[in-house]
XYZ file of C-alpha atoms in Angstrom:
408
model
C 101.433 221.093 28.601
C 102.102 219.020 25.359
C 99.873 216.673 24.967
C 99.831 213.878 22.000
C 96.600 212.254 20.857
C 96.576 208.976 19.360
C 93.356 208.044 17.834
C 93.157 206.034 14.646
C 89.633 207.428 13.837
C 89.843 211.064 14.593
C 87.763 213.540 12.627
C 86.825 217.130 12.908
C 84.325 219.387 11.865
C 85.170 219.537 8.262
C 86.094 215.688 8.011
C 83.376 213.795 10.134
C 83.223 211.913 13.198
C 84.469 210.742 15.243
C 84.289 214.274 17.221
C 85.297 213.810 20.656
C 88.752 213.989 20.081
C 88.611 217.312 18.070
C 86.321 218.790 20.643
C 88.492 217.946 23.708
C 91.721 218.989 21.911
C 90.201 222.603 20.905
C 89.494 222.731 24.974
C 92.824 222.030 26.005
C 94.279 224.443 22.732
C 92.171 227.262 23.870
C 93.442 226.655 27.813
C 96.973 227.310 26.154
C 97.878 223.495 26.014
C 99.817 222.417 23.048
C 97.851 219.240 21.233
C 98.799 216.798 18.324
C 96.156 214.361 17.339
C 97.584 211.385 15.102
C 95.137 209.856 12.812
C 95.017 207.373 9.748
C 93.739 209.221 6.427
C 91.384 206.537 5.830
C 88.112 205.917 8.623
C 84.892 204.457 7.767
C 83.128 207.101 10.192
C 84.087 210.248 8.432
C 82.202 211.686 5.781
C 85.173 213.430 4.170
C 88.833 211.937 4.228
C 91.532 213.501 3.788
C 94.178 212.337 0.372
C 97.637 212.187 1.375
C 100.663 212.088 -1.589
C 102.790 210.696 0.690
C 102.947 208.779 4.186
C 102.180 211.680 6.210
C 100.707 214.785 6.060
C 100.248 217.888 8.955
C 97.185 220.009 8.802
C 96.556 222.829 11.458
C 92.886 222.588 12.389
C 91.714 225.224 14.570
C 94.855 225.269 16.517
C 95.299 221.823 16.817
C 98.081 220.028 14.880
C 96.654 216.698 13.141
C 99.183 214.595 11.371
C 97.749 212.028 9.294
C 98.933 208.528 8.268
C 98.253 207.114 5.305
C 96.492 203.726 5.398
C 94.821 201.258 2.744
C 91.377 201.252 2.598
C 88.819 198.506 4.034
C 85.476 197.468 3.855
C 83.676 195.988 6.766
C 85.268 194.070 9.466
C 87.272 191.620 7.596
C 91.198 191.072 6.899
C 91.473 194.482 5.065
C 90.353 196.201 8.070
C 92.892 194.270 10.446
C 95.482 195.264 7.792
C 94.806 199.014 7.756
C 94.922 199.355 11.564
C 98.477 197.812 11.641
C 99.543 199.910 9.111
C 98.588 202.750 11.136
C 100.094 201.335 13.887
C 103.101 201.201 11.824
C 102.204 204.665 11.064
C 102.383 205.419 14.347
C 105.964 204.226 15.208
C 107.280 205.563 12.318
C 106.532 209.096 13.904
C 108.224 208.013 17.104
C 111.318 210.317 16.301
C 109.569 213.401 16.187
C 108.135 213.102 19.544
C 111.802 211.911 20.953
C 113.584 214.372 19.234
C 111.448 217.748 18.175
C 108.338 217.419 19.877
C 108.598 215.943 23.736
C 104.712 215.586 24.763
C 104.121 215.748 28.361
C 100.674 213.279 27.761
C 100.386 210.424 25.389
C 96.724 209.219 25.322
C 95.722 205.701 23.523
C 92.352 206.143 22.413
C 91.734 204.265 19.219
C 88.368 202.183 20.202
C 90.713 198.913 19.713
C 93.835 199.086 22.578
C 96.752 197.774 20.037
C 97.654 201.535 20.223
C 98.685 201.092 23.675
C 101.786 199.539 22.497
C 103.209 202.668 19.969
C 101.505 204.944 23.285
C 103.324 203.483 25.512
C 106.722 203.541 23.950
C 106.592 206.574 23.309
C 105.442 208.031 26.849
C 108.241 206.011 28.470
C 110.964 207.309 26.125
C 109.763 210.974 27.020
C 109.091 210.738 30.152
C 105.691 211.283 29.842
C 102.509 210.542 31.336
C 100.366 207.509 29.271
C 96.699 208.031 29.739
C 94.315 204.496 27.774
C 91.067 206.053 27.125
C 88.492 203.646 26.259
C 85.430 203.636 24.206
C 84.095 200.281 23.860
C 85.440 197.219 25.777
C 87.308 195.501 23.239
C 88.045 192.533 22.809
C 84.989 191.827 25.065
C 82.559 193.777 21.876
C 83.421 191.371 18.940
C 83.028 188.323 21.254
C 80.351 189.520 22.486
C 78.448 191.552 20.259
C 80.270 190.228 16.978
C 80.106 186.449 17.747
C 83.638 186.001 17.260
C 85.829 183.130 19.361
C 87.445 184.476 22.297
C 90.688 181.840 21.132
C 90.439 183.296 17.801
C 94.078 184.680 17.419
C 93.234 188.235 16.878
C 91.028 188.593 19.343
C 93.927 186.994 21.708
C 96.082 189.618 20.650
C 93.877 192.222 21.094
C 92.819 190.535 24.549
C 96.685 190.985 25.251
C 96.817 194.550 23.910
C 94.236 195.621 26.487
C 95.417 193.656 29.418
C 99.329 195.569 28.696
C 97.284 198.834 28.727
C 95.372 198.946 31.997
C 98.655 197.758 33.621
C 101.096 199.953 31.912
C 98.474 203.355 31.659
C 99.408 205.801 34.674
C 95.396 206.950 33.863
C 92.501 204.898 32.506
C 90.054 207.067 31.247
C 86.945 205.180 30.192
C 83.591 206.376 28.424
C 81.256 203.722 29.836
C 80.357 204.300 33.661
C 80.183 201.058 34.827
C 83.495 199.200 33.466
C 85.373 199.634 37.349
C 85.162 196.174 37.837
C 85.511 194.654 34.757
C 88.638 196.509 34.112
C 90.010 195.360 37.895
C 89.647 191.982 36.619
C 91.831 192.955 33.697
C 94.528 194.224 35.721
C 94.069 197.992 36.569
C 94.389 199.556 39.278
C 91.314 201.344 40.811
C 92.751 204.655 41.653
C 93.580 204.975 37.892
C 89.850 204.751 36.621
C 88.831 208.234 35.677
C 84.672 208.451 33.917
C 84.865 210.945 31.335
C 81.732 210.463 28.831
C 81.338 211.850 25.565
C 79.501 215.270 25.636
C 78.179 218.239 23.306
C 79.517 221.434 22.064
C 77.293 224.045 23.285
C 78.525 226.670 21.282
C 76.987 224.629 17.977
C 73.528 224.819 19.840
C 73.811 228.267 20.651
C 74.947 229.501 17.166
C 72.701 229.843 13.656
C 71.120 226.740 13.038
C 71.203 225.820 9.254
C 68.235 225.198 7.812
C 66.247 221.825 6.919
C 65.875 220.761 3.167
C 63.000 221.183 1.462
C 61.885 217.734 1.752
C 62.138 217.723 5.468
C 60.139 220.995 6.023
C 57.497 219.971 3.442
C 57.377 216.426 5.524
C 57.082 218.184 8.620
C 54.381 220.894 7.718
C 52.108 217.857 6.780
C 52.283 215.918 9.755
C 51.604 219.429 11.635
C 48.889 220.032 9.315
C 47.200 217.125 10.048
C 47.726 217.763 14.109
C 49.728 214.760 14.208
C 52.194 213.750 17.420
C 55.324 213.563 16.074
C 57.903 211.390 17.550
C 61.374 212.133 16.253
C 64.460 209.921 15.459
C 67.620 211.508 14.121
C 70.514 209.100 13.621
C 72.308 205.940 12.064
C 69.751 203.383 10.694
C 72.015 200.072 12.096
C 71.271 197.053 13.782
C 72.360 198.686 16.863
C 69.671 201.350 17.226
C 66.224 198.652 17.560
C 64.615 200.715 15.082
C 62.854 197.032 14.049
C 61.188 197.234 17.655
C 60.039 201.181 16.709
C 58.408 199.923 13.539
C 56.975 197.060 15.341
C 55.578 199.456 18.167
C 53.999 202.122 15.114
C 51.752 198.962 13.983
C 50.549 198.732 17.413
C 49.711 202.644 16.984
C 48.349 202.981 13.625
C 44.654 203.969 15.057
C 46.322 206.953 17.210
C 46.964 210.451 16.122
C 51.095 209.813 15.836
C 53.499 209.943 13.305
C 57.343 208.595 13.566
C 59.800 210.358 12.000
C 63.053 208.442 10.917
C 65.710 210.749 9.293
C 69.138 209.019 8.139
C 70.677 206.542 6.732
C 72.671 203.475 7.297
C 72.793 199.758 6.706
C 69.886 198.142 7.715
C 67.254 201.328 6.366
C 66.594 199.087 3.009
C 65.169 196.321 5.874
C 63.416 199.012 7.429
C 61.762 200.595 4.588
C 60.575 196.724 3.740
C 59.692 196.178 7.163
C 57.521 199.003 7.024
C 56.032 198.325 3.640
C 54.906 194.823 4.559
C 53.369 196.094 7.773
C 51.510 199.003 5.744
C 52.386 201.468 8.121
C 51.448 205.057 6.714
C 52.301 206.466 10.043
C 55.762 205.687 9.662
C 57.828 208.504 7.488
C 61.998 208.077 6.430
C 63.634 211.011 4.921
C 67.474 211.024 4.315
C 69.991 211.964 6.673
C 70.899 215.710 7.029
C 73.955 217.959 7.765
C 74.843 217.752 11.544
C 74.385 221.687 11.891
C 70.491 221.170 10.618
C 69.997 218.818 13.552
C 68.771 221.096 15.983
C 66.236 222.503 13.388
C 64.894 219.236 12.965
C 64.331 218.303 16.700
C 63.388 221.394 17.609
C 60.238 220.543 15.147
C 59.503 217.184 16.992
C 56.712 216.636 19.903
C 59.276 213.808 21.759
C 62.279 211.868 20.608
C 63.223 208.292 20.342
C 66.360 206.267 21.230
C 66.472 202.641 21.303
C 68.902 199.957 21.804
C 69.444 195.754 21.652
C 68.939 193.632 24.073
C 73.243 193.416 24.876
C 75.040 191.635 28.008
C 77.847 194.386 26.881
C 75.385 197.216 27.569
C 75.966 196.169 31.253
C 79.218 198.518 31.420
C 76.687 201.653 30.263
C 76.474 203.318 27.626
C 77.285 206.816 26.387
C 75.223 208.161 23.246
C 76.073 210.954 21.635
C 72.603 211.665 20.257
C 71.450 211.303 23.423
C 72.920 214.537 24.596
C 71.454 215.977 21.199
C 67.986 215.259 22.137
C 68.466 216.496 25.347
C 70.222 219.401 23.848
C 67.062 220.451 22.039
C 64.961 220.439 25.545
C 62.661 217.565 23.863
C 61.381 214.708 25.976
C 62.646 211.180 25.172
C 61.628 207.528 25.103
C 64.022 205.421 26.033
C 63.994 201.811 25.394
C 66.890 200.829 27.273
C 68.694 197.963 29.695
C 71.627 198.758 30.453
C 74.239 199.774 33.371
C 72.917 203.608 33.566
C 70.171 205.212 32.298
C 70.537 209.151 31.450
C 67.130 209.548 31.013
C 65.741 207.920 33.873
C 68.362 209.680 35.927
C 68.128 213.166 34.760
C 64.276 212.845 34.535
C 64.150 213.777 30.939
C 61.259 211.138 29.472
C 60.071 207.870 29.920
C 62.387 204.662 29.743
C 60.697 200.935 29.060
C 62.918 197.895 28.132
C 64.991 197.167 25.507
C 63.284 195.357 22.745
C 59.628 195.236 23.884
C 57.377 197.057 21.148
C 54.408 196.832 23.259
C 56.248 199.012 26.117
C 57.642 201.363 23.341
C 53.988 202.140 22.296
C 52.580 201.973 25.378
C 55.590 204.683 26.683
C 54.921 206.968 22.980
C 51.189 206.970 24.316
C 51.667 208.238 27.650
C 54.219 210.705 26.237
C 51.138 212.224 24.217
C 48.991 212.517 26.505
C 50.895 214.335 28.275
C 50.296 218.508 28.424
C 52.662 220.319 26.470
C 53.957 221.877 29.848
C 54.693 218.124 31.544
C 56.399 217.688 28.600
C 58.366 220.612 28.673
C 59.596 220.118 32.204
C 61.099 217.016 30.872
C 62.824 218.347 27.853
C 64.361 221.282 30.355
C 65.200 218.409 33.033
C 67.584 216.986 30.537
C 68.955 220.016 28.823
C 70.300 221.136 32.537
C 71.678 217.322 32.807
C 73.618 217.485 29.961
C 74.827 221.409 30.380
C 76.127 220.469 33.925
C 77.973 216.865 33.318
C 78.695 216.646 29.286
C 79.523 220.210 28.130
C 82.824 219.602 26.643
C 84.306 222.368 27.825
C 83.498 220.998 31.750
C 85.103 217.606 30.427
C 87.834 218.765 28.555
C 88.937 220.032 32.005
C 87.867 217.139 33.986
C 90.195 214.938 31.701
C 93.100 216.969 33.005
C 92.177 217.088 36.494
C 92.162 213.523 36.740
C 95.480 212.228 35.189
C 97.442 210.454 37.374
């Protein structure tokens, strides 16, 4: 099968996230499926970006074939971002011959977070003869109204209100990300035999290989805190207004007469507001240290007592959500505490931790409390609990197949 992967953000191991396309393309390549991914040279997500001389370039990637469009750079949400995706969209068209012509897929899957790229998708599955599969991330235009504030008659957000609409009706398979969108995407126009739940997972093979090891600043961090016998609660990711981390600081000054430390590694936005957050507060049971390589990750949790993951108070949340350091944490075999309201709850559901609601720093402390005084053994049952739930439903290698099993 020949199968053609549009996804505007697309990384890979040496570029950055995103990763789920990479990871289910290497599935499918290894399977003996042929698989394209099209991506714009220029993403805000990826570490590394590629440089392009000209308007496209072709890079084999572990057996995948990415071709990648050159775009303008942006910065933040603004007009420069709205221009680079319709470049890319552009892009996108412009490669239209080559998939009429030399290479016929069999699949064309939309998958760029934002559904304009349902359009170019869908052209090109019909001229082929193809099968046109909208996979979808985050509901949008229903996020930047919702979560972004913007107008739901603001003309871009009509078009992309359009763009989505034209996707669950012309898609012959809607995979989506987010567990709970069947009904929201019925009142959109789909179909409900074409909804197909395929979450994000984890490469197992990067858990069972070498881990790299943690910098010096890290380990010297971590022997201290062990030296001094103190619980450590772990957080390992983006430092946005997304992940509540306000609420965690908020929760350590309720806990600043136990034996506990928090551990914040990474970077992002809002970590300047946190570091002044916690300075005001005078928290010296609060330690950040800078983000580290992805393949150092596991050495890092593995060095943690529990783990943290917390999340705003969002109407959008209702549809679910679908972490990706979620299934790290439970990848390690760590307990978690989960501050959380939302359509699903992996924790609460695979019986990994302890989940209290979403912005409520009394309930976080109150949950990082009872996680302590736990036995090492209770504990342990938990972090084993979710490492099963993850190696049974979000090993890439059982979704990569899944995805094919349910187009339509």
């Amino acid at each position: 099968m020949r199968i053609l992967y549009i996804n505007h953000y697309a990384g890979s191991p040496q570029h950055g996230m995103e990763f789920r396309p990479y990871y289910l393309a290497r599935e499918w390549v290894r399977a003996g499926h042929e698989v394209q991914i099209v991506a714009a040279d220029y993403s805000h997500l990826r570490q590394k970006n590629p440089t392009l001389a000209a308007n496209y370039a072709d890079e084999d990637i572990d057996g995948i074939r990415y071709t990648w469009c050159k775009t303008p750079r942006y910065e933040g949400n603004g007009l420069s971002r709205v221009i680079n995706i319709f470049r890319f969209l552009g892009r996108v068209m412009g490669l239209s011959g080559r998939y009429l012509k030399q290479w016929r897929p069999d699949v064309v899957i939309a998958s760029s977070t934002y559904p304009l790229d349902t359009v170019p998708a869908a052209f090109i599955a019909r001229k082929t003869g193809a099968r046109l599969v909208y996979e979808v991330h985050d509901l949008w235009p229903l996020t930047p109204v919702e979560v972004g504030g913007m107008s739901p008659r603001h003309p871009f957000i009509r078009l992309l209100q359009w763009a989505e609409d034209f996707g669950y009706r012309k898609a012959d398979t809607v995979v989506s990300m987010l567990p709970c969108a069947l009904d929201y995407m019925r009142s959109r126009g789909m179909a409900a035999e074409k909804y197909v739940v395929i979450p994000n997972g984890v490469d197992v093979a990067e858990w069972q290989g070498a881990r790299a090891p943690l910098p010096e600043a890290h380990r010297a961090q971590l022997a201290a805190l062990k030296a001094g016998k103190r619980f450590i609660v772990g957080y390992a990711g983006g430092h946005g207004l997304a992940n509540a981390l306000d609420f965690l600081l908020d929760a350590a000054n309720l806990l600043r007469d136990d034996n506990i430390a928090l551990l914040l590694v990474g970077d992002g936005a809002d970590k300047q507001a946190l570091l002044e957050q916690a300075a005001k507060l005078q928290l010296d049971n609060v330690h950040f240290l800078p983000a580290i390589a992805k393949h150092a990750v596991p050495a890092l949790l593995a060095e943690c007592d529990a783990l943290y993951i917390g999340w705003r108070k969002l109407p959008i949340y209702r549809f679910g959500i679908n972490p990706n350091k979620m299934f790290d944490y439970m990848m390690a075999g760590k307990p978690v505490i989960h501050s959380v309201e939302a359509g699903n709850d992996m924790v609460a559901e695979a019986g990994a931790g302890i989940s209290v609601g979403a912005e409520d720093a009394a309930a976080i402390a109150d949950a990082i409390r009872r996680m302590a005084a736990l036995t090492p053994n209770e504990r342990g049952r938990m972090g084993a609990a979710g490492k099963a739930f993850v190696l049974a439903r979000h090993d890439y290698r059982v979704l990569a197949k899944r995805f094919l099993q349910g187009l339509k």
